[in-house]
Coordinates of C-alpha atoms in Angstrom, one line a residue:
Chain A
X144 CA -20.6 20.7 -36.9
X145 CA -22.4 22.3 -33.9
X146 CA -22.1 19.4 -30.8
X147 CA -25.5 19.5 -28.6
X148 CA -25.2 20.3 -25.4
X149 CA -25.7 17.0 -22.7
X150 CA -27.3 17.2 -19.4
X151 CA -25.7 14.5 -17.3
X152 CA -27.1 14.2 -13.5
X153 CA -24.9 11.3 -12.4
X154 CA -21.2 11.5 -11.9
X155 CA -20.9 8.2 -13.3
X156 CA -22.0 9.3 -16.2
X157 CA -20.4 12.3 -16.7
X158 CA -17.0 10.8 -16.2
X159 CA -17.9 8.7 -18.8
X160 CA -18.5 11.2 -21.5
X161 CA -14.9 13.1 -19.6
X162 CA -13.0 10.2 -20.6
X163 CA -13.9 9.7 -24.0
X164 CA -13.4 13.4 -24.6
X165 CA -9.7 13.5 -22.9
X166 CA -8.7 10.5 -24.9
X167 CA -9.2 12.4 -27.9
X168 CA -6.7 14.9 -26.1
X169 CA -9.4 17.6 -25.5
X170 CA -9.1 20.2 -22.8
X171 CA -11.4 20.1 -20.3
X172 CA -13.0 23.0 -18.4
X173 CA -15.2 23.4 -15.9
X174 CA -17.4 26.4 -14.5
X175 CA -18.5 25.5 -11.4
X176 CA -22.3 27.7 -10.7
X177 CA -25.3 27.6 -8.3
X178 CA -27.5 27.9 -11.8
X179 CA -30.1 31.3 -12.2
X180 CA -27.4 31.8 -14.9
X181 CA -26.8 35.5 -16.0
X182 CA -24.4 37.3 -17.9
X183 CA -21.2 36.5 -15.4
X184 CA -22.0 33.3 -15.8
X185 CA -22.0 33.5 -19.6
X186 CA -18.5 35.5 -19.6
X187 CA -16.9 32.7 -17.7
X188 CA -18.0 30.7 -20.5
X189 CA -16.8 32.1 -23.1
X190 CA -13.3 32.7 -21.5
X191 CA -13.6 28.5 -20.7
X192 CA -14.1 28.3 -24.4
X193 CA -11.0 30.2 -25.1
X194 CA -8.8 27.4 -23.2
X195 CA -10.3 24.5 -23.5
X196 CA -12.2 21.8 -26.4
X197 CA -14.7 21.1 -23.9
X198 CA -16.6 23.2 -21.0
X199 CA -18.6 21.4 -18.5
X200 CA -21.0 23.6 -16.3
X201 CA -22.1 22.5 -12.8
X202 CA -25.6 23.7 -11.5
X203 CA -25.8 22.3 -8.5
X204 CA -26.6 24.6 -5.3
X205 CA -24.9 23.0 -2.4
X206 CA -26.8 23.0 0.8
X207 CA -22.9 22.4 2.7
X208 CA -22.2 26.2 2.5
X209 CA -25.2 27.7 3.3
X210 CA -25.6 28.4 6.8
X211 CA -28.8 27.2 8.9
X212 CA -30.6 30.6 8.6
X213 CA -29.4 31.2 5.0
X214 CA -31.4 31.4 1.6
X215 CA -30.8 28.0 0.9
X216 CA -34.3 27.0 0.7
X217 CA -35.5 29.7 -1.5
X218 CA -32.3 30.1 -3.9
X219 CA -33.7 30.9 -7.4
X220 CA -34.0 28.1 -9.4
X221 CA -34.8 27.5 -13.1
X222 CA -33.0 24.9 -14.9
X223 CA -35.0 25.0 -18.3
X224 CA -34.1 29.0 -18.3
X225 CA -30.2 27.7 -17.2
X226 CA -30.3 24.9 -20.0
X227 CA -31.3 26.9 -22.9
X228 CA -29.0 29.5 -22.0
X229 CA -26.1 27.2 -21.0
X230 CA -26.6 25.9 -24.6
X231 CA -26.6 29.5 -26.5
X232 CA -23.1 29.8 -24.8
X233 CA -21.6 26.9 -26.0
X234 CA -21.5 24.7 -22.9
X235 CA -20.3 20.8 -23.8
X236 CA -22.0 19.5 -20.9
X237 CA -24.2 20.5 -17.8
X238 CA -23.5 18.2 -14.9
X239 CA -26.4 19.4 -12.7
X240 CA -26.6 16.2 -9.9
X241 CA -29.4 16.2 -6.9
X242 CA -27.9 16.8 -3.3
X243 CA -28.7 12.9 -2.9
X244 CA -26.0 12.2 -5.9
X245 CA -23.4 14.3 -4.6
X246 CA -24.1 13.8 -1.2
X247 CA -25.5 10.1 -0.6
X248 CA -24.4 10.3 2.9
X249 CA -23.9 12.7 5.3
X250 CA -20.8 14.1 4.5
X251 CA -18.0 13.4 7.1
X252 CA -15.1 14.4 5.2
X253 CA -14.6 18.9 5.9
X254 CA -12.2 21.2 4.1
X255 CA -11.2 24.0 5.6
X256 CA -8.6 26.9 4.4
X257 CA -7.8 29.0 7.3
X258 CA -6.3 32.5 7.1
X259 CA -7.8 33.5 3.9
X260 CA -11.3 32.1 5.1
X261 CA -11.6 33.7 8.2
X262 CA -12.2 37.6 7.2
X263 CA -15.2 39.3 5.3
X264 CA -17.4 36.6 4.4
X265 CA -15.8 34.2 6.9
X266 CA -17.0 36.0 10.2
X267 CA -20.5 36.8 8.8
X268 CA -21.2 33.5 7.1
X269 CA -19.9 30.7 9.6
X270 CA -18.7 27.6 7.6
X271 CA -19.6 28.5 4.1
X272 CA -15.7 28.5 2.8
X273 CA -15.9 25.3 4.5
X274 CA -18.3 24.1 2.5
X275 CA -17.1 26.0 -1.1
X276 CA -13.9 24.6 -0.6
X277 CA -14.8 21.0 0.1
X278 CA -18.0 21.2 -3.3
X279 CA -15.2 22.7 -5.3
X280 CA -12.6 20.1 -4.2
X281 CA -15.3 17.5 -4.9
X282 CA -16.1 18.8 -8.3
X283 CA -12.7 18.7 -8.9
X284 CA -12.3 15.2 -8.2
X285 CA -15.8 14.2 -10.6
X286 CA -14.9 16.2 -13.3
X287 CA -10.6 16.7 -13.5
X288 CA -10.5 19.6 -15.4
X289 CA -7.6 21.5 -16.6
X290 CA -8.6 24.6 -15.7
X291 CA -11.4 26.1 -13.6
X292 CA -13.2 29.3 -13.9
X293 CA -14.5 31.5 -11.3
X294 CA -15.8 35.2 -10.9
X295 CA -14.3 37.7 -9.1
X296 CA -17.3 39.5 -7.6
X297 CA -16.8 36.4 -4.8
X298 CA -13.2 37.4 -4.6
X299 CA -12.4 35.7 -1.1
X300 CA -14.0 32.2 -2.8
X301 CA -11.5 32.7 -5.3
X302 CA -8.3 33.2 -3.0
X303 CA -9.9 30.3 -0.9
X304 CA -9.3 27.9 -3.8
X305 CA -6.4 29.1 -5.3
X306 CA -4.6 28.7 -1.7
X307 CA -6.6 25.4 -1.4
X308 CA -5.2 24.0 -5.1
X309 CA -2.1 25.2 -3.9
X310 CA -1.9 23.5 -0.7
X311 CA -2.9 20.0 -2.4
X312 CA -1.5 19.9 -5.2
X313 CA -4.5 19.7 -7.6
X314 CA -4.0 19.7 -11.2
X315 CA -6.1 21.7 -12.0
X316 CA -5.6 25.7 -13.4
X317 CA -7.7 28.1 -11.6
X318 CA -8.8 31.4 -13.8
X319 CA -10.2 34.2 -12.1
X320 CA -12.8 36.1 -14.3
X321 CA -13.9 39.7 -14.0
X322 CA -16.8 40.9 -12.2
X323 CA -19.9 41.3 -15.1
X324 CA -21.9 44.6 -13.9
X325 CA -25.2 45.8 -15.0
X326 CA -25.8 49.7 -16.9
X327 CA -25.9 51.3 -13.3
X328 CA -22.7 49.4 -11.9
X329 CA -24.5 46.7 -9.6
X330 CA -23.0 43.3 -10.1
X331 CA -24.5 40.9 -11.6
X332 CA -26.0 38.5 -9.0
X333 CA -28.4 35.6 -8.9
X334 CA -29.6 37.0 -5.7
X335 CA -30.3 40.6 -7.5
X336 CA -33.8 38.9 -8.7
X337 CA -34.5 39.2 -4.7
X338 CA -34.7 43.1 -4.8
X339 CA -37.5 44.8 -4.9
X340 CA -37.4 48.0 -7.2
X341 CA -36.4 50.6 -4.7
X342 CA -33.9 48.1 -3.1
X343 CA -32.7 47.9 -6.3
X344 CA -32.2 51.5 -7.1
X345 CA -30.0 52.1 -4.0
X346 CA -27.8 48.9 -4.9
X347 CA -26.2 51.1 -6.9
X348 CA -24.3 52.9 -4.4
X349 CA -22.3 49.8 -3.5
X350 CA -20.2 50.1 -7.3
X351 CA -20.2 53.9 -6.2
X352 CA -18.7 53.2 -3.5
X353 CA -16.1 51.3 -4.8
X354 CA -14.7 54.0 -7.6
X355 CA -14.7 55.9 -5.0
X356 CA -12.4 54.3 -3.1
X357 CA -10.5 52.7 -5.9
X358 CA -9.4 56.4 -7.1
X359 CA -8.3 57.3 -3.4
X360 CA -6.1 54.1 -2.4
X361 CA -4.5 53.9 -5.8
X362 CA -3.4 57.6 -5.2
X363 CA -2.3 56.5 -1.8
X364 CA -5.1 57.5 0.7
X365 CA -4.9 56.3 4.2
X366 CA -6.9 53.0 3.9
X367 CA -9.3 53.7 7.4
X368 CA -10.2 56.9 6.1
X369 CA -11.1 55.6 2.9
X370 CA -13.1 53.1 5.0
X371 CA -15.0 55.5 6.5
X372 CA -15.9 57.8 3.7
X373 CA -17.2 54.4 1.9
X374 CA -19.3 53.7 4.7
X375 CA -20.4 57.8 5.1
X376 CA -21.5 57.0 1.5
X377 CA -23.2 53.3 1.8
X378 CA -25.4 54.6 5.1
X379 CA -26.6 57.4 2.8
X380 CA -28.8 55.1 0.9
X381 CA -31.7 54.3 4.0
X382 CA -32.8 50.8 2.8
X383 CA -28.7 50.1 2.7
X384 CA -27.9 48.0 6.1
X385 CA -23.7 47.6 6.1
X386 CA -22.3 43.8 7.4
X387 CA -19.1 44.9 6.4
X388 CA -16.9 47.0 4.2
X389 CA -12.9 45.9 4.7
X390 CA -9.9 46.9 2.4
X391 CA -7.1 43.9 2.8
X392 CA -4.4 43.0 1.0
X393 CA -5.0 40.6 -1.7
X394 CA -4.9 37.5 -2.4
X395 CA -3.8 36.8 1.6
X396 CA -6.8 38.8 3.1
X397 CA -4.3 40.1 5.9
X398 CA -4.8 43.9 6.7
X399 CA -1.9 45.5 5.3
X400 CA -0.3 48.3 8.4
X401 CA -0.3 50.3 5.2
X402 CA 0.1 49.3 1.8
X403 CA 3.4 49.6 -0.4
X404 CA 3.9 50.5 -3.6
X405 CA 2.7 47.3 -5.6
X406 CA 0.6 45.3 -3.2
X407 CA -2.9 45.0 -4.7
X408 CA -5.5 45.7 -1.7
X409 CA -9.2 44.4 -1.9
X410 CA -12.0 46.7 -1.7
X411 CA -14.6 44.5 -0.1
X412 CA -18.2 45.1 1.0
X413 CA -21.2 43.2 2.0
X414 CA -24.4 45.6 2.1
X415 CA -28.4 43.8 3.1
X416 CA -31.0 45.5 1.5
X417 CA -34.2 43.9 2.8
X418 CA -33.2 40.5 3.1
X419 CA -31.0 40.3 0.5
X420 CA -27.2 40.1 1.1
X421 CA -25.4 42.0 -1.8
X422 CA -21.6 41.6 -1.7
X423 CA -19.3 43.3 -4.6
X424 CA -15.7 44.3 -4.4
X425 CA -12.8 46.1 -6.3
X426 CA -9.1 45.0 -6.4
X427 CA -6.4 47.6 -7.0
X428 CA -2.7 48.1 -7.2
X429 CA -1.0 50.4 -5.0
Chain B
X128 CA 13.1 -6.2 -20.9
X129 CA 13.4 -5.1 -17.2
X130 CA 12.9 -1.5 -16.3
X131 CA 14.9 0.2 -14.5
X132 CA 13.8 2.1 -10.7
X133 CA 13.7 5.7 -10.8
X134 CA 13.5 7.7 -7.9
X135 CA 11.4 11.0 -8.2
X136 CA 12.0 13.8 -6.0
X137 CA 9.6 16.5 -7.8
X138 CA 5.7 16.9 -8.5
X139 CA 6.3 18.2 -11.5
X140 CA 9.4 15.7 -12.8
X141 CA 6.8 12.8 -11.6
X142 CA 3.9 14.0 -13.4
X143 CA 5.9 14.3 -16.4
X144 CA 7.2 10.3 -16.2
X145 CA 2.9 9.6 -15.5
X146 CA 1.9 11.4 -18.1
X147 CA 3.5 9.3 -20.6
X148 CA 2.6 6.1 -18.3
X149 CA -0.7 7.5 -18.4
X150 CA -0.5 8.2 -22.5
X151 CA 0.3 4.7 -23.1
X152 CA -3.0 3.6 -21.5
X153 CA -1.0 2.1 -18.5
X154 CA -2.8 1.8 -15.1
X155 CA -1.0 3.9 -12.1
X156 CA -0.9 2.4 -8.6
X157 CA 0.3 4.4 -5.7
X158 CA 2.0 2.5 -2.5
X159 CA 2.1 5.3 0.0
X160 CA 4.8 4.6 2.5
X161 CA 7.2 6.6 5.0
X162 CA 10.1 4.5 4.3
X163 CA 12.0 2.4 5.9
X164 CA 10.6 -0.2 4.8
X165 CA 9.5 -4.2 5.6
X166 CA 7.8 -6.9 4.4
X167 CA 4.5 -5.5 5.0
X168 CA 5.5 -2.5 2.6
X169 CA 6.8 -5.1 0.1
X170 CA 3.8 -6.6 0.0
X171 CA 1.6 -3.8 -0.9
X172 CA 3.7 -3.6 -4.4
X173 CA 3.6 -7.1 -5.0
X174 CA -0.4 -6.5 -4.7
X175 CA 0.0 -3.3 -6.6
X176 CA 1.6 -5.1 -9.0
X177 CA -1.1 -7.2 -9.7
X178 CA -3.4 -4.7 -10.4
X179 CA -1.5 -2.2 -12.6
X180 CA 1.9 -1.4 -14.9
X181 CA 3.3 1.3 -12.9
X182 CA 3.8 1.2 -9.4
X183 CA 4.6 4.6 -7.5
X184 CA 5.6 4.4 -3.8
X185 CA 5.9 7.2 -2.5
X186 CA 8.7 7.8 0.6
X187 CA 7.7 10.6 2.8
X188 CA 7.4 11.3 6.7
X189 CA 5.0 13.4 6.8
X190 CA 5.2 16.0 9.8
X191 CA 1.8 17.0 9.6
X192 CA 0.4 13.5 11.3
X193 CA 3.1 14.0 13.8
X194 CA 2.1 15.6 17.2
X195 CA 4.6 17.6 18.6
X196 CA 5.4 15.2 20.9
X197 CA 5.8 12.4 19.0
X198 CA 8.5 10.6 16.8
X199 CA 9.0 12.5 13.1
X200 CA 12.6 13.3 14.1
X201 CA 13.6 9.9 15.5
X202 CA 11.6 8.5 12.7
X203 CA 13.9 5.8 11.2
X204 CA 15.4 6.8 7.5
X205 CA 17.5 5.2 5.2
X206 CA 17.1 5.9 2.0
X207 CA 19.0 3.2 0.0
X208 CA 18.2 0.9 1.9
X209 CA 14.8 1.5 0.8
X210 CA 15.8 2.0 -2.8
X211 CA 17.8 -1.2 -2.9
X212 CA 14.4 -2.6 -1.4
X213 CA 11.8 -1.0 -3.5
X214 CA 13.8 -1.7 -7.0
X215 CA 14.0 -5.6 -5.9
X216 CA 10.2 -5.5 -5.4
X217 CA 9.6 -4.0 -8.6
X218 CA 8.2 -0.6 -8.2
X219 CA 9.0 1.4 -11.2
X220 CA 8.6 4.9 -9.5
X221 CA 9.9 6.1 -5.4
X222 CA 8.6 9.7 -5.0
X223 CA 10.8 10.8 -2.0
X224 CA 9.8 14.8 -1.7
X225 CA 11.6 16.8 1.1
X226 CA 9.3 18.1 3.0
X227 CA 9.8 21.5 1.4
X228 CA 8.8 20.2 -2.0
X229 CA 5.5 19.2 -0.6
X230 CA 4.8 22.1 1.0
X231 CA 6.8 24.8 -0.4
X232 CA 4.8 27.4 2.4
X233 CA 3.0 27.0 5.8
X234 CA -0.1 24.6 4.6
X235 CA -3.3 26.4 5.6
X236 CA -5.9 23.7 3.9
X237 CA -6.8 20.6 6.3
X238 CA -9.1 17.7 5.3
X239 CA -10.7 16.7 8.4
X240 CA -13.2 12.9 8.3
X241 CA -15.3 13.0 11.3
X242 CA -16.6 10.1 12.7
X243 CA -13.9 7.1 12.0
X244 CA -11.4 9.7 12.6
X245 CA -12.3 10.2 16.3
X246 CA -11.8 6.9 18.2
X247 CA -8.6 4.5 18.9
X248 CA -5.5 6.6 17.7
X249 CA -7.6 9.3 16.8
X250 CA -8.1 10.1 21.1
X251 CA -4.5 9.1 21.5
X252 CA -3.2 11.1 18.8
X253 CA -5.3 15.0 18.4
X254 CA -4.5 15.8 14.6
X255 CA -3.1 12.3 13.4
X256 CA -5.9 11.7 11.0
X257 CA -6.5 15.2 9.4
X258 CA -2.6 14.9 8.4
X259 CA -3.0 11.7 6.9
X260 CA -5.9 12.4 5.3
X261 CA -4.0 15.8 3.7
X262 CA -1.0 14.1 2.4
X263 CA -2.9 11.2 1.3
X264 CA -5.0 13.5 -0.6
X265 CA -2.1 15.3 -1.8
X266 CA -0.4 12.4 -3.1
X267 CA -3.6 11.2 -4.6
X268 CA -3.6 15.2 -6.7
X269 CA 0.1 14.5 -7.7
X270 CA 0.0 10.5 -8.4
X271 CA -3.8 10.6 -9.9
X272 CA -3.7 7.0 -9.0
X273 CA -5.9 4.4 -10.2
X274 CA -5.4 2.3 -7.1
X275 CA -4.1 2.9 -3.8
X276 CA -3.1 0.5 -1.9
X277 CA -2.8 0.7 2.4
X278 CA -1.9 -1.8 4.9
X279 CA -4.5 -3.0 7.1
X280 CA -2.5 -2.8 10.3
X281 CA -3.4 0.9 10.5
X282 CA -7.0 -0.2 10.1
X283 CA -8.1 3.1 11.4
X284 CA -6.3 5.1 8.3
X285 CA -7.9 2.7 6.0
X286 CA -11.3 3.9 7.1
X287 CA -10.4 7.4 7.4
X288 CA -9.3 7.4 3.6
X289 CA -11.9 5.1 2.3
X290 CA -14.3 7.7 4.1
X291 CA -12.7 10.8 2.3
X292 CA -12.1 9.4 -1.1
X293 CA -16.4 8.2 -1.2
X294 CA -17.2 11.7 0.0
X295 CA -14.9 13.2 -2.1
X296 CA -15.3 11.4 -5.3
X297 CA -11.7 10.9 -5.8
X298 CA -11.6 8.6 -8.7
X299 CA -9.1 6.0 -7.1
X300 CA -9.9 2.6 -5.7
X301 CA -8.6 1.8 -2.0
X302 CA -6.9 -1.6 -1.9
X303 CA -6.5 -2.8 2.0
X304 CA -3.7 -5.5 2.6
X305 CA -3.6 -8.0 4.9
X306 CA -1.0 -7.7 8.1
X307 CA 2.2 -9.1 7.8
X308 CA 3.5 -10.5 11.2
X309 CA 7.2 -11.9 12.4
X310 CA 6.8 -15.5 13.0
X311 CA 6.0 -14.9 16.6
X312 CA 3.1 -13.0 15.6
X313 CA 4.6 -8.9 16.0
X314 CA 2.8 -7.0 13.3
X315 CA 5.5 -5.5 10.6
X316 CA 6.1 -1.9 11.8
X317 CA 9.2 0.3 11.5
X318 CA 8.8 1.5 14.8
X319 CA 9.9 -2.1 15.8
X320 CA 13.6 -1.3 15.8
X321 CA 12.9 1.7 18.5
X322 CA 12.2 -2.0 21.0
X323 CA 14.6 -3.1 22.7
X324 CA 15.4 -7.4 22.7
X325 CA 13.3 -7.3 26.1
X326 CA 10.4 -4.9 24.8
X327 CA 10.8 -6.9 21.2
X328 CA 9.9 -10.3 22.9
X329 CA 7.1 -9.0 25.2
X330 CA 5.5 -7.4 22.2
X331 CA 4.6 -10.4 21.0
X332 CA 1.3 -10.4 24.0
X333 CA -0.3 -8.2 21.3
X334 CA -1.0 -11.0 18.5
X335 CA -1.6 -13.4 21.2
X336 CA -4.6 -11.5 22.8
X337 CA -5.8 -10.3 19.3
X338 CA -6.1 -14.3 18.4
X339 CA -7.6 -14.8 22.0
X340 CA -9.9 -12.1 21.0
X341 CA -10.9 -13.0 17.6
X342 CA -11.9 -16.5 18.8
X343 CA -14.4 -15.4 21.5
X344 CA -15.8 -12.6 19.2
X345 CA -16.5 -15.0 16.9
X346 CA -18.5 -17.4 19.0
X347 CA -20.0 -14.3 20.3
X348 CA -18.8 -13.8 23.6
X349 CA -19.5 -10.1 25.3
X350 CA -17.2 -7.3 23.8
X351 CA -17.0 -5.9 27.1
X352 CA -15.9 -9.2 29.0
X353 CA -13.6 -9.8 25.4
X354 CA -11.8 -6.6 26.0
X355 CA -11.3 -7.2 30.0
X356 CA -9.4 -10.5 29.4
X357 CA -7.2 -9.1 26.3
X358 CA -6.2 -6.6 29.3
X359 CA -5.7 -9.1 31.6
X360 CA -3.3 -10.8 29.3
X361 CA -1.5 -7.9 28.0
X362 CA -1.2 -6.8 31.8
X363 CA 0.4 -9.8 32.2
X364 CA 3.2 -8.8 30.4
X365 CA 5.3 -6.3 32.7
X366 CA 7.0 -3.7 30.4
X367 CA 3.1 -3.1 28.2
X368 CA 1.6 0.2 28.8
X369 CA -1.8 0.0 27.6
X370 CA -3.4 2.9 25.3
X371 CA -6.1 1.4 24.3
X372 CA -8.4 -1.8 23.7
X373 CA -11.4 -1.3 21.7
X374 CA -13.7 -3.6 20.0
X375 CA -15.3 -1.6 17.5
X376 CA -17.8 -2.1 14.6
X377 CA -15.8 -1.6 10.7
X378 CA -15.4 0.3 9.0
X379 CA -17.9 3.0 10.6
X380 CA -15.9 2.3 13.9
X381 CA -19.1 3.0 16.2
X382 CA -19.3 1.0 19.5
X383 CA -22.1 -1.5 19.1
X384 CA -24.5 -2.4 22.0
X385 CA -24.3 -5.7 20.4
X386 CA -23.0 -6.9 17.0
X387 CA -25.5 -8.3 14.8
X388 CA -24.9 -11.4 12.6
X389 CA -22.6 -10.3 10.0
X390 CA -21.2 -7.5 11.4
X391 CA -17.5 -6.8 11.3
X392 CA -15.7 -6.2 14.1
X393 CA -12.8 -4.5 14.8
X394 CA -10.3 -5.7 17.3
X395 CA -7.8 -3.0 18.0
X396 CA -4.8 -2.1 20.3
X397 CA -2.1 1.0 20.9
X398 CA 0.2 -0.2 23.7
X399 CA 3.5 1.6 24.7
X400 CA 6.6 -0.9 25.4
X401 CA 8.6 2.0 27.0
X402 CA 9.3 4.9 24.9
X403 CA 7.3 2.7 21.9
X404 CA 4.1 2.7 20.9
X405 CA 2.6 -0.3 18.6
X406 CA -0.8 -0.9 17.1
X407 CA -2.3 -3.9 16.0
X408 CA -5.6 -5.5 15.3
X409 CA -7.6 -7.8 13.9
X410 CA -11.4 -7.7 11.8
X411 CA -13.7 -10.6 13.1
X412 CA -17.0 -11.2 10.7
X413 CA -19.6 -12.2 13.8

């Protein structure tokens, strides 16, 4: 028999549903999103449904890890798109709570991973792993699922929880997902809606990019060179406008002297076309 | 039939024991201590004990709420003594980690509570509170209690945790214990043995003021002129090295202009009786 999907919007009552569920014994998973669900979204899904009995889905788009000047304010939205969707993939529950549920207060309480925060994302966007880490650690606490399932394309978010988990001690099972691209290479993104059609065109060249320089580390290329043949490439699209493009070694985000033979180094870029901030990344085995 | 203390030293070997607890529908209460312990600690079981079937106290000195000048490695241990103690007081479970099973490599996550972490110890002691508030919340991700139960003489750590675990959604309910004092009044505290008989019978100025205190705040005499005369009297006392005095508003520990009817007030103290350095305090309703 095919279970309906719930939309819960308190965490009182979720955890209510999550108890009767893990007395039955059931796995639980959860797939934590900011909603405006596309096909990454769907794929972490289905791998949820592959470990677990039951997969919640957060919507919720926290306003801790945007930064003052951020898109915050004009994130897409469109939970009757995200429901019906949610619900073709088999979701168990979406726990999709207003800012004044999860937040009823201000917030006092910070988490902060340093190291692995600090680089790429880190130095452009101020705060914001502060604020994924201390939503995630949150959602944790509501929801206590066995596992969790994240994308790669936001690779540094995913090294900033697994160190975090590690650090405390969570029980919970972190799976990292790959990165869902479109025909022309551009990963999927929420944000992707913001592009106009030109700005979308030239997107392309980030994935481009990126087998270009996965080819040329994993045959042992010099990584500054590679650096600046991805950005030679990048600045050859004119709408593309470069905030960074970094190769580290994964998952410590440390830049590697030079790599040896088995570290896995992250290709890593964050390109604004227009106003839109498009970030994408490659990880590859020396 | 009586059962038998074990003591823990692994997450994973006390996770297994709490599963089953936990399978058998048994409530989990966590008495987080750093050994050597007194009658205050004892009393936090028997209240545990009250509330659920298993009883975890965890024994752990936790160098991350140490400063570096400060007392972790004179920090008084013995172990069976504490076993011999915990086992007569019923707890079914010590969890004594080495520090290396807690954290296994250099900890880069730190939870951080603004606002109630700042004031009274928070000024004396940079750091103090984001290391409590890490290893509580660790021990909260290992033990998954359903209460937790802390003394009230480190008032300030009771509003530091009560703060993180509402902001956090960590599904565990704080229990705060009353102090329990010597019969000249000297709040429980291991540190007392680091005092010597001269320091030991001085120290008991701090109760006396705090009852001084607690009288005139009630009646609703000035905090300010409250404060100057629990100086006075500790002053009066020749080996007392005053850190601080405050007269705070609880839990939010803000300093009020003037407290309003049915305000809580904190009453709290650090003083140093040479190379020791005691709290205390009292809560006064106005």
């Amino acid at each position: 028999m095919m279970q309906t999907m719930q939309q819960v919007v308190t965490i009182a009552e979720l955890r209510q549903h999550l108890k009767e569920a893990r007395r039955q014994g059931k796995r639980v998973g959860l797939v934590p999103t900011m909603g405006y669900l596309h096909e990454g979204h769907l794929s972490l899904v289905n791998e949820a449904k592959k470990h677990c009995e039951i997969v919640v889905m957060s919507i919720f788009v926290n306003p801790l890890q945007f930064g003052p000047n951020e898109d915050f304010d004009r994130y897409p939205r469109d939970m009757e798109r995200d429901l019906k969707m949610a619900a073709s993939a088999g979701v168990d529950f979406v726990f999709s709570p207003s800012v004044g549920e999860m937040y009823p207060q201000q917030v006092k309480t910070n988490v902060s991973v340093s190291g692995v925060s600090e680089p790429l994302c880190g130095r452009s966007r101020p705060g914001h792993f502060d604020g994924v880490a201390t939503v995630v650690l949150k959602l944790f606490q509501i929801v206590q699922p066995d596992y969790a399932f994240f994308g790669q394309k936001d690779a540094q978010q995913v090294a900033v929880v697994e160190q975090m988990v590690r650090d405390l001690s969570v029980p919970v099972t972190i799976i990292p997902c790959p990165i869902v691209r479109e025909a022309d290479g551009v990963a999927m993104s929420s944000r992707n809606v913001y592009l106009s059609a030109e700005e979308r065109k030239q997107a392309a060249v980030l994935y481009r990019s990126l087998q270009l320089a996965e080819k040329k580390v994993a045959s042992g290329a010099d990584l500054d060179s590679v650096r600046d043949e991805m950005i030679r490439t990048i600045e050859a699209e004119p709408l593309a406008d470069i905030d960074y493009v970094e190769l580290l070694r994964y998952p410590d985000l440390t830049k590697p002297e030079a790599p040896e033979k088995g570290d896995r180094v992250l290709i890593a870029l964050a390109v604004r076309f227009g106003k839109t901030r498009l970030i994408d990344n490659v990880i590859v085995t020396v």
